PDB file of C-alpha atoms in Angstrom:
ATOM      1  CA  UNK A  30    -124.062  59.805 -61.900  1.00  0.00           C
ATOM      2  CA  UNK A  31    -126.885  58.387 -63.967  1.00  0.00           C
ATOM      3  CA  UNK A  32    -128.763  59.442 -67.026  1.00  0.00           C
ATOM      4  CA  UNK A  33    -131.708  58.834 -69.297  1.00  0.00           C
ATOM      5  CA  UNK A  34    -132.287  56.272 -72.014  1.00  0.00           C
ATOM      6  CA  UNK A  35    -134.782  57.511 -74.612  1.00  0.00           C
ATOM      7  CA  UNK A  36    -136.663  54.834 -76.506  1.00  0.00           C
ATOM      8  CA  UNK A  37    -139.331  56.526 -78.596  1.00  0.00           C
ATOM      9  CA  UNK A  38    -141.049  59.812 -79.307  1.00  0.00           C
ATOM     10  CA  UNK A  39    -144.693  60.473 -80.136  1.00  0.00           C
ATOM     11  CA  UNK A  40    -145.079  63.898 -81.747  1.00  0.00           C
ATOM     12  CA  UNK A  41    -148.875  63.562 -81.700  1.00  0.00           C
ATOM     13  CA  UNK A  42    -148.750  64.193 -77.948  1.00  0.00           C
ATOM     14  CA  UNK A  43    -148.757  67.872 -77.031  1.00  0.00           C
ATOM     15  CA  UNK A  44    -147.252  67.787 -73.546  1.00  0.00           C
ATOM     16  CA  UNK A  45    -143.470  67.589 -73.852  1.00  0.00           C
ATOM     17  CA  UNK A  46    -143.137  65.503 -70.684  1.00  0.00           C
ATOM     18  CA  UNK A  47    -145.455  62.844 -72.180  1.00  0.00           C
ATOM     19  CA  UNK A  48    -143.931  62.904 -75.672  1.00  0.00           C
ATOM     20  CA  UNK A  49    -141.006  60.593 -74.873  1.00  0.00           C
ATOM     21  CA  UNK A  50    -140.803  57.044 -73.538  1.00  0.00           C
ATOM     22  CA  UNK A  51    -137.700  57.047 -71.411  1.00  0.00           C
ATOM     23  CA  UNK A  52    -136.220  55.795 -68.183  1.00  0.00           C
ATOM     24  CA  UNK A  53    -133.506  56.806 -65.750  1.00  0.00           C
ATOM     25  CA  UNK A  54    -130.545  54.555 -65.021  1.00  0.00           C
ATOM     26  CA  UNK A  55    -128.352  55.320 -62.040  1.00  0.00           C
ATOM     27  CA  UNK A  56    -124.629  55.241 -61.354  1.00  0.00           C
ATOM     28  CA  UNK A  57    -122.585  52.167 -62.137  1.00  0.00           C
ATOM     29  CA  UNK A  58    -125.462  50.548 -64.031  1.00  0.00           C
ATOM     30  CA  UNK A  59    -125.398  53.507 -66.451  1.00  0.00           C
ATOM     31  CA  UNK A  60    -121.646  53.106 -66.963  1.00  0.00           C
ATOM     32  CA  UNK A  61    -121.938  49.337 -67.418  1.00  0.00           C
ATOM     33  CA  UNK A  62    -124.677  49.777 -70.031  1.00  0.00           C
ATOM     34  CA  UNK A  63    -122.506  52.306 -71.860  1.00  0.00           C
ATOM     35  CA  UNK A  64    -119.662  49.798 -71.934  1.00  0.00           C
ATOM     36  CA  UNK A  65    -122.078  47.184 -73.288  1.00  0.00           C
ATOM     37  CA  UNK A  66    -123.055  49.540 -76.116  1.00  0.00           C
ATOM     38  CA  UNK A  67    -119.367  50.102 -76.895  1.00  0.00           C
ATOM     39  CA  UNK A  68    -118.675  46.355 -76.926  1.00  0.00           C
ATOM     40  CA  UNK A  69    -121.642  45.618 -79.191  1.00  0.00           C
ATOM     41  CA  UNK A  70    -121.331  48.447 -81.703  1.00  0.00           C
ATOM     42  CA  UNK A  71    -117.625  49.305 -81.919  1.00  0.00           C
ATOM     43  CA  UNK A  72    -115.898  48.954 -84.315  1.00  0.00           C
ATOM     44  CA  UNK A  73    -118.198  47.040 -86.715  1.00  0.00           C
ATOM     45  CA  UNK A  74    -121.381  49.064 -86.237  1.00  0.00           C
ATOM     46  CA  UNK A  75    -120.071  52.553 -85.616  1.00  0.00           C
ATOM     47  CA  UNK A  76    -123.079  54.177 -87.298  1.00  0.00           C
ATOM     48  CA  UNK A  77    -125.468  52.631 -84.793  1.00  0.00           C
ATOM     49  CA  UNK A  78    -123.097  53.522 -81.965  1.00  0.00           C
ATOM     50  CA  UNK A  79    -122.977  57.143 -83.082  1.00  0.00           C
ATOM     51  CA  UNK A  80    -126.774  57.410 -83.152  1.00  0.00           C
ATOM     52  CA  UNK A  81    -127.506  55.605 -79.870  1.00  0.00           C
ATOM     53  CA  UNK A  82    -124.536  56.765 -77.831  1.00  0.00           C
ATOM     54  CA  UNK A  83    -124.040  60.228 -79.224  1.00  0.00           C
ATOM     55  CA  UNK A  84    -121.966  62.895 -77.543  1.00  0.00           C
ATOM     56  CA  UNK A  85    -123.314  63.533 -74.098  1.00  0.00           C
ATOM     57  CA  UNK A  86    -124.036  66.993 -72.823  1.00  0.00           C
ATOM     58  CA  UNK A  87    -122.474  68.432 -69.706  1.00  0.00           C
ATOM     59  CA  UNK A  88    -125.727  68.344 -67.749  1.00  0.00           C
ATOM     60  CA  UNK A  89    -127.787  65.763 -69.594  1.00  0.00           C
ATOM     61  CA  UNK A  90    -126.368  62.302 -70.161  1.00  0.00           C
ATOM     62  CA  UNK A  91    -128.407  60.083 -72.431  1.00  0.00           C
ATOM     63  CA  UNK A  92    -128.510  57.156 -74.824  1.00  0.00           C
ATOM     64  CA  UNK A  93    -131.220  57.311 -77.446  1.00  0.00           C
ATOM     65  CA  UNK A  94    -132.969  54.833 -79.728  1.00  0.00           C
ATOM     66  CA  UNK A  95    -135.310  57.572 -81.030  1.00  0.00           C
ATOM     67  CA  UNK A  96    -133.464  58.451 -84.243  1.00  0.00           C
ATOM     68  CA  UNK A  97    -133.142  54.862 -85.475  1.00  0.00           C
ATOM     69  CA  UNK A  98    -135.345  53.848 -88.371  1.00  0.00           C
ATOM     70  CA  UNK A  99    -137.227  50.558 -88.088  1.00  0.00           C
ATOM     71  CA  UNK A 100    -134.508  48.433 -89.701  1.00  0.00           C
ATOM     72  CA  UNK A 101    -131.690  49.916 -87.621  1.00  0.00           C
ATOM     73  CA  UNK A 102    -133.783  49.801 -84.447  1.00  0.00           C
ATOM     74  CA  UNK A 103    -134.363  46.070 -84.871  1.00  0.00           C
ATOM     75  CA  UNK A 104    -130.773  45.476 -85.933  1.00  0.00           C
ATOM     76  CA  UNK A 105    -129.521  47.232 -82.792  1.00  0.00           C
ATOM     77  CA  UNK A 106    -131.890  45.230 -80.591  1.00  0.00           C
ATOM     78  CA  UNK A 107    -130.782  41.968 -82.194  1.00  0.00           C
ATOM     79  CA  UNK A 108    -127.083  42.826 -81.911  1.00  0.00           C
ATOM     80  CA  UNK A 109    -127.433  43.663 -78.208  1.00  0.00           C
ATOM     81  CA  UNK A 110    -129.581  40.613 -77.453  1.00  0.00           C
ATOM     82  CA  UNK A 111    -127.270  38.265 -79.364  1.00  0.00           C
ATOM     83  CA  UNK A 112    -124.194  39.701 -77.668  1.00  0.00           C
ATOM     84  CA  UNK A 113    -125.673  39.227 -74.207  1.00  0.00           C
ATOM     85  CA  UNK A 114    -126.852  35.694 -75.034  1.00  0.00           C
ATOM     86  CA  UNK A 115    -123.322  34.676 -76.094  1.00  0.00           C
ATOM     87  CA  UNK A 116    -121.639  35.927 -72.913  1.00  0.00           C
ATOM     88  CA  UNK A 117    -120.424  33.316 -70.466  1.00  0.00           C
ATOM     89  CA  UNK A 118    -118.973  33.741 -66.982  1.00  0.00           C
ATOM     90  CA  UNK A 119    -120.186  37.325 -66.759  1.00  0.00           C
ATOM     91  CA  UNK A 120    -118.233  39.811 -64.693  1.00  0.00           C
ATOM     92  CA  UNK A 121    -120.177  41.902 -62.177  1.00  0.00           C
ATOM     93  CA  UNK A 122    -119.977  44.796 -64.646  1.00  0.00           C
ATOM     94  CA  UNK A 123    -121.458  42.685 -67.450  1.00  0.00           C
ATOM     95  CA  UNK A 124    -124.178  41.448 -65.097  1.00  0.00           C
ATOM     96  CA  UNK A 125    -125.136  45.054 -64.353  1.00  0.00           C
ATOM     97  CA  UNK A 126    -125.316  45.856 -68.084  1.00  0.00           C
ATOM     98  CA  UNK A 127    -127.458  42.753 -68.635  1.00  0.00           C
ATOM     99  CA  UNK A 128    -129.846  43.874 -65.874  1.00  0.00           C
ATOM    100  CA  UNK A 129    -130.225  47.278 -67.549  1.00  0.00           C
ATOM    101  CA  UNK A 130    -130.951  45.656 -70.907  1.00  0.00           C
ATOM    102  CA  UNK A 131    -133.311  42.921 -69.734  1.00  0.00           C
ATOM    103  CA  UNK A 132    -135.092  44.631 -66.837  1.00  0.00           C
ATOM    104  CA  UNK A 133    -135.040  48.279 -67.893  1.00  0.00           C
ATOM    105  CA  UNK A 134    -134.661  48.565 -71.679  1.00  0.00           C
ATOM    106  CA  UNK A 135    -136.452  45.517 -73.105  1.00  0.00           C
ATOM    107  CA  UNK A 136    -139.889  46.380 -71.652  1.00  0.00           C
ATOM    108  CA  UNK A 137    -139.729  49.697 -73.542  1.00  0.00           C
ATOM    109  CA  UNK A 138    -138.219  48.119 -76.655  1.00  0.00           C
ATOM    110  CA  UNK A 139    -140.965  45.529 -77.138  1.00  0.00           C
ATOM    111  CA  UNK A 140    -143.660  48.221 -76.814  1.00  0.00           C
ATOM    112  CA  UNK A 141    -142.110  50.312 -79.580  1.00  0.00           C
ATOM    113  CA  UNK A 142    -144.002  50.376 -82.901  1.00  0.00           C
ATOM    114  CA  UNK A 143    -140.720  49.717 -84.740  1.00  0.00           C
ATOM    115  CA  UNK A 144    -140.052  46.490 -82.853  1.00  0.00           C
ATOM    116  CA  UNK A 145    -140.162  43.178 -84.721  1.00  0.00           C
ATOM    117  CA  UNK A 146    -139.777  39.988 -82.716  1.00  0.00           C
ATOM    118  CA  UNK A 147    -137.881  38.291 -85.579  1.00  0.00           C
ATOM    119  CA  UNK A 148    -136.007  40.948 -87.565  1.00  0.00           C
ATOM    120  CA  UNK A 149    -133.753  38.435 -89.372  1.00  0.00           C
ATOM    121  CA  UNK A 150    -135.786  38.715 -92.550  1.00  0.00           C
ATOM    122  CA  UNK A 151    -134.959  42.423 -92.738  1.00  0.00           C
ATOM    123  CA  UNK A 152    -131.691  42.973 -94.550  1.00  0.00           C
ATOM    124  CA  UNK A 153    -131.468  46.715 -93.953  1.00  0.00           C
ATOM    125  CA  UNK A 154    -127.849  47.608 -93.484  1.00  0.00           C
ATOM    126  CA  UNK A 155    -126.364  50.832 -92.282  1.00  0.00           C
ATOM    127  CA  UNK A 156    -123.244  51.833 -90.467  1.00  0.00           C
TER     128      UNK A 156
END
């Protein structure tokens, strides 16, 4: 089973199907990305985890970056990117999660109005 990752929402757009920037991730890649989110955000960043990987519905499975403010959005991006960069001798599962992040998520992330290429200067903290 796969599901959707929501990146941003534009309420100025009337058509609901055009309002969201999102993508579908299938099967094991979805599960691997979920495990990556757990590894990155639990237990030290449980607030970000709760927002991005909220309770999934029975029929709609999703991860969402929509509700993050600018500081938390960039913090989440940095935490994920830093975690992936530090990994060595990746398992197949970790490689799948890395593919989802780099090939699927990052193209949406860098187009988001909240995105800052160097968020280190932002000290916004939330959990």
